[in-house]
Amino acid sequence: MKKHVMISGFADEICEDFEEQLNTVTGLGMQYISLRTANRKSIAEFTVEEVREQLLPKLNQFGVKVSSLGSPIGKVGVDDEEGYEKQLKQLKTLCEICKVLDCKYIRVFSCYIPAGKDPDHYRDKVMDRMRGFLKIAKSYKIILIHENEKDIYGDTGIRCKNLMEALSDSCFLSAFDFANYVQCNEDPVNCWDLLKDYVAYIHIKDAVASDKENVVCGTGEGRIREILERAVLREGYEGFLTLEPHLVVFDALSDLELADAKKIIKEDKAKNGAEGYAMQYRALREILKSML
């Protein structure tokens, strides 16, 4: 494994308590987390002062750095003007939080599309929304990483590439999520081929196509091993591999999924979040070890 490929993870899948999150990741030998929720509070709800006073000291105490902010920016209805304006304000604060935490990435989405409607019908409006987010990020020199997510405009490889080409900016790149493509009936390898030139961040999450359920990485149909071998060994990917196990139902999951969380986690695959997180970490390490 190249020294510039680093493992991070959404530590809120471990538990709600921030200190226990950090204790668990450092116990595994990890030095990075993606900060999504801490102490039952979304990172988008924190003020800069709260991060500086409550979270930064804990991060320093455990020697952990933040690879990205797992924000909910872009998880807003494409026609929701009030929600969009609120998120513009939140994004400014998140960019300031990035500066406090010495972090350059903020995970974003590309707007929920009304159920049953053709996403392509909303293309122009989505692009306008995303340009609004991008303008703020550029002013802070922060990189927005767009995650392919179910029910948003950018849920398929083609539309994700459409976003990358339309915005065409070094501050707007792709976060590649294997499981989400499987759950949207997309071929992850085809999606990688479409997006590899734009991918700046990789989420380690796997799923099976038959019932969309999340499984331990490498055991589903995300083709994680195959794509990582190409990306890291042949195509020169350097950056984060961020654990997002989704192996047990955790506190913040209901806020992340439009549909019932039980549809993607039908039964806990570990006794608790810490065990599920460790399972995903060790499975990824085995994949990387096999690539040496």
Coordinates of C-alpha atoms in Angstrom, one line a residue:
M1 CA 0.0 0.0 0.0
K2 CA 1.3 3.4 -0.9
K3 CA 2.2 5.6 2.0
H4 CA -0.2 8.3 0.7
V5 CA -3.2 6.1 1.0
M6 CA -4.7 6.6 4.5
I7 CA -7.6 5.0 6.4
S8 CA -10.2 7.2 8.0
G9 CA -13.8 6.6 9.0
F10 CA -17.2 7.9 10.1
A11 CA -16.6 7.4 13.8
D12 CA -20.2 8.2 14.8
E13 CA -21.0 4.7 13.6
I14 CA -19.2 3.5 16.7
C15 CA -21.3 5.3 19.3
E16 CA -22.7 8.7 20.1
D17 CA -20.0 9.7 22.6
F18 CA -17.2 11.6 20.9
E19 CA -14.5 10.6 23.4
E20 CA -15.4 6.9 23.0
Q21 CA -15.3 7.3 19.2
L22 CA -11.7 8.6 19.5
N23 CA -10.8 5.9 22.0
T24 CA -12.0 3.2 19.6
V25 CA -10.3 4.4 16.5
T26 CA -7.0 5.0 18.2
G27 CA -7.3 1.5 19.7
L28 CA -7.4 0.2 16.1
G29 CA -4.3 2.2 15.2
M30 CA -6.2 4.9 13.2
Q31 CA -5.2 8.5 13.1
Y32 CA -8.1 10.1 11.1
I33 CA -11.8 10.3 11.3
S34 CA -14.5 11.8 9.1
L35 CA -16.5 14.1 11.5
R36 CA -20.2 13.7 10.9
T37 CA -21.9 13.7 14.3
A38 CA -20.4 14.1 17.8
N39 CA -22.4 13.7 21.0
R40 CA -25.6 13.3 19.1
K41 CA -25.1 16.6 17.2
S42 CA -24.5 17.0 13.5
I43 CA -21.3 18.8 12.6
A44 CA -23.6 21.2 10.7
E45 CA -25.2 22.3 13.9
F46 CA -21.9 23.1 15.7
T47 CA -20.7 26.7 15.9
V48 CA -17.0 27.4 15.3
E49 CA -16.6 28.2 19.0
E50 CA -18.1 24.9 20.0
V51 CA -15.8 23.0 17.8
R52 CA -12.8 24.9 19.1
E53 CA -13.8 24.4 22.7
Q54 CA -15.5 21.0 22.7
L55 CA -14.1 18.9 19.9
L56 CA -10.6 20.2 19.0
P57 CA -9.2 19.5 22.5
K58 CA -10.4 15.9 22.4
L59 CA -8.9 15.4 18.9
N60 CA -5.6 16.8 20.2
Q61 CA -5.8 14.7 23.3
F62 CA -6.1 11.5 21.3
G63 CA -3.8 12.6 18.4
V64 CA -6.6 12.3 15.8
K65 CA -7.0 14.4 12.7
V66 CA -10.1 15.1 10.6
S67 CA -10.0 13.8 7.0
S68 CA -13.3 15.4 6.1
L69 CA -16.5 16.9 7.4
G70 CA -19.4 14.5 6.8
S71 CA -21.9 17.3 6.2
P72 CA -25.5 17.1 5.2
I73 CA -25.1 19.9 2.7
G74 CA -27.1 19.2 -0.4
K75 CA -29.5 16.8 1.4
V76 CA -32.3 19.3 0.7
G77 CA -35.2 19.2 -1.7
V78 CA -34.3 20.7 -5.0
D79 CA -37.4 23.0 -4.7
D80 CA -36.9 23.9 -1.0
E81 CA -35.8 27.5 -1.1
E82 CA -35.8 28.0 2.6
G83 CA -33.8 24.8 3.2
Y84 CA -31.3 25.8 0.6
E85 CA -30.7 29.2 2.1
K86 CA -30.2 27.6 5.5
Q87 CA -27.6 25.3 4.1
L88 CA -25.7 28.2 2.4
K89 CA -25.3 29.7 5.9
Q90 CA -24.3 26.3 7.4
L91 CA -21.7 25.8 4.7
K92 CA -20.0 29.1 5.5
T93 CA -19.7 27.9 9.1
L94 CA -18.5 24.5 8.1
C95 CA -15.8 26.1 6.0
E96 CA -14.7 28.0 9.0
I97 CA -14.7 24.8 11.0
C98 CA -12.5 23.2 8.4
K99 CA -9.9 25.9 9.0
V100 CA -10.0 25.3 12.8
L101 CA -9.5 21.5 12.3
D102 CA -7.0 21.8 9.5
C103 CA -9.3 19.9 7.2
K104 CA -9.8 20.6 3.4
Y105 CA -12.7 18.4 2.5
I106 CA -16.5 18.8 3.0
R107 CA -18.8 16.0 1.9
V108 CA -21.9 17.2 0.0
F109 CA -24.8 16.0 -2.0
S110 CA -26.7 17.2 -5.1
C111 CA -30.3 17.8 -3.8
Y112 CA -33.2 15.4 -3.4
I113 CA -35.4 14.9 -6.4
P114 CA -39.2 14.6 -6.0
A115 CA -40.2 10.9 -5.9
G116 CA -41.2 9.6 -9.2
K117 CA -39.8 12.6 -11.2
D118 CA -37.1 12.5 -13.8
P119 CA -33.9 13.9 -12.3
D120 CA -32.7 15.2 -15.6
H121 CA -35.7 17.6 -15.6
Y122 CA -34.1 19.3 -12.6
R123 CA -30.6 19.4 -14.1
D124 CA -30.3 23.2 -14.5
K125 CA -31.7 23.9 -11.0
V126 CA -29.4 21.4 -9.4
M127 CA -26.4 23.0 -11.1
D128 CA -27.5 26.4 -9.9
R129 CA -27.7 25.1 -6.3
M130 CA -24.3 23.4 -6.5
R131 CA -22.7 26.5 -7.9
G132 CA -24.0 28.4 -4.9
F133 CA -22.3 25.9 -2.6
L134 CA -19.2 25.9 -4.7
K135 CA -18.9 29.7 -4.6
I136 CA -18.7 29.6 -0.8
A137 CA -16.2 26.7 -0.8
K138 CA -13.9 28.5 -3.2
S139 CA -13.9 31.6 -1.1
Y140 CA -12.4 29.5 1.7
K141 CA -10.2 27.3 -0.5
I142 CA -12.1 24.2 0.7
I143 CA -12.9 21.2 -1.6
L144 CA -16.4 19.9 -1.8
I145 CA -16.5 16.2 -2.4
H146 CA -19.8 15.1 -3.9
E147 CA -21.1 11.7 -2.7
N148 CA -23.3 9.6 -5.0
E149 CA -26.3 9.0 -2.8
K150 CA -29.7 7.4 -3.3
D151 CA -32.6 9.7 -4.2
I152 CA -30.5 12.8 -5.2
Y153 CA -29.6 14.1 -8.6
G154 CA -26.1 12.6 -8.6
D155 CA -27.1 9.0 -7.8
T156 CA -25.8 7.5 -11.1
G157 CA -22.4 7.5 -12.6
I158 CA -23.5 9.4 -15.6
R159 CA -25.2 12.2 -13.6
C160 CA -22.2 12.4 -11.2
K161 CA -19.9 12.9 -14.2
N162 CA -22.4 15.4 -15.6
L163 CA -22.0 17.4 -12.3
M164 CA -18.2 17.2 -12.5
E165 CA -18.1 18.4 -16.1
A166 CA -20.7 21.1 -15.6
L167 CA -19.0 22.7 -12.6
S168 CA -15.5 21.8 -13.7
D169 CA -13.6 23.1 -10.7
S170 CA -10.8 21.9 -8.5
C171 CA -12.9 22.7 -5.5
F172 CA -15.6 20.3 -6.6
L173 CA -14.6 16.7 -6.8
S174 CA -16.1 13.2 -6.3
A175 CA -16.4 11.0 -3.2
F176 CA -16.8 7.5 -4.5
D177 CA -19.2 5.2 -2.6
F178 CA -19.3 1.6 -3.8
A179 CA -22.5 0.6 -1.9
N180 CA -24.5 3.5 -3.0
Y181 CA -23.9 2.6 -6.7
V182 CA -25.0 -1.0 -6.0
Q183 CA -28.1 0.2 -4.2
C184 CA -28.9 2.4 -7.3
N185 CA -28.5 -0.6 -9.6
E186 CA -25.3 0.8 -11.1
D187 CA -22.2 -1.1 -11.9
P188 CA -19.4 0.3 -9.6
V189 CA -16.7 -0.5 -12.2
N190 CA -18.4 1.4 -14.9
C191 CA -18.9 4.3 -12.5
W192 CA -15.3 4.2 -11.6
D193 CA -14.3 4.4 -15.2
L194 CA -16.5 7.4 -15.7
L195 CA -15.3 9.2 -12.6
K196 CA -11.8 8.1 -11.8
D197 CA -10.3 11.4 -13.0
Y198 CA -12.5 13.3 -10.5
V199 CA -12.3 11.0 -7.5
A200 CA -10.6 12.7 -4.5
Y201 CA -12.0 10.6 -1.7
I202 CA -13.3 7.0 -1.4
H203 CA -15.9 5.6 1.0
I204 CA -15.5 2.0 2.1
K205 CA -19.0 0.7 2.1
D206 CA -20.4 -2.5 0.4
A207 CA -23.8 -3.9 -0.4
V208 CA -25.6 -6.7 -2.2
A209 CA -27.9 -5.9 -5.1
S210 CA -30.6 -8.4 -4.4
D211 CA -32.0 -6.6 -1.3
K212 CA -29.8 -3.5 -1.1
E213 CA -28.4 -4.5 2.3
N214 CA -25.0 -3.3 3.5
V215 CA -22.4 -6.0 4.2
V216 CA -18.8 -6.1 5.3
C217 CA -16.5 -4.6 2.7
G218 CA -15.3 -7.1 0.1
T219 CA -18.3 -9.5 0.6
G220 CA -20.8 -7.6 -1.5
E221 CA -21.1 -6.5 -5.1
G222 CA -19.3 -3.2 -4.8
R223 CA -16.3 -4.8 -6.4
I224 CA -14.1 -3.0 -3.8
R225 CA -11.0 -5.2 -4.1
E226 CA -11.0 -5.0 -7.9
I227 CA -11.4 -1.2 -8.0
L228 CA -8.9 -0.5 -5.2
E229 CA -6.3 -2.7 -7.0
R230 CA -6.8 -0.6 -10.1
A231 CA -7.0 2.7 -8.3
V232 CA -4.1 2.4 -5.9
L233 CA -1.7 0.1 -7.8
R234 CA -2.2 1.1 -11.4
E235 CA -3.9 4.5 -11.5
G236 CA -2.1 6.3 -8.7
Y237 CA -4.9 7.1 -6.3
E238 CA -3.6 8.9 -3.3
G239 CA -5.9 10.0 -0.5
F240 CA -8.3 8.6 2.1
L241 CA -10.2 5.3 2.2
T242 CA -13.0 6.2 4.7
L243 CA -14.8 3.5 6.6
E244 CA -18.6 3.8 6.5
P245 CA -19.6 0.3 7.6
H246 CA -23.4 0.6 8.0
L247 CA -23.3 -2.9 9.7
V248 CA -25.4 -2.0 12.8
V249 CA -28.2 0.5 13.3
F250 CA -26.5 3.6 14.8
D251 CA -28.0 6.8 16.3
A252 CA -27.5 9.1 13.3
L253 CA -28.7 6.6 10.7
S254 CA -32.3 7.7 10.6
D255 CA -31.1 11.2 9.8
L256 CA -29.0 10.0 6.9
E257 CA -31.6 7.8 5.1
L258 CA -34.8 9.0 3.5
A259 CA -36.2 5.5 3.6
D260 CA -36.4 3.2 6.6
A261 CA -32.9 2.4 7.8
K262 CA -34.0 -1.2 8.3
K263 CA -34.1 -1.6 4.6
I264 CA -30.3 -1.4 4.4
I265 CA -29.5 -2.9 7.8
K266 CA -32.0 -5.6 8.2
E267 CA -30.2 -7.0 11.3
D268 CA -27.1 -5.9 13.2
K269 CA -24.0 -7.8 11.9
A270 CA -22.1 -7.1 15.1
K271 CA -22.9 -6.8 18.8
N272 CA -22.4 -3.0 18.7
G273 CA -21.0 -0.1 16.7
A274 CA -17.5 -0.5 17.9
E275 CA -17.4 -4.2 16.8
G276 CA -18.9 -3.4 13.4
Y277 CA -16.4 -0.6 12.9
A278 CA -13.5 -3.0 13.8
M279 CA -14.9 -5.6 11.4
Q280 CA -14.9 -3.1 8.5
Y281 CA -11.4 -1.9 9.4
R282 CA -9.9 -5.3 9.5
A283 CA -11.7 -6.4 6.3
L284 CA -10.2 -3.3 4.5
R285 CA -6.8 -4.0 5.9
E286 CA -7.0 -7.6 4.6
I287 CA -7.9 -6.3 1.2
L288 CA -5.0 -3.9 1.2
K289 CA -2.6 -6.5 2.5
S290 CA -3.6 -8.8 -0.4
M291 CA -2.7 -6.1 -2.9
L292 CA 1.0 -5.9 -1.7

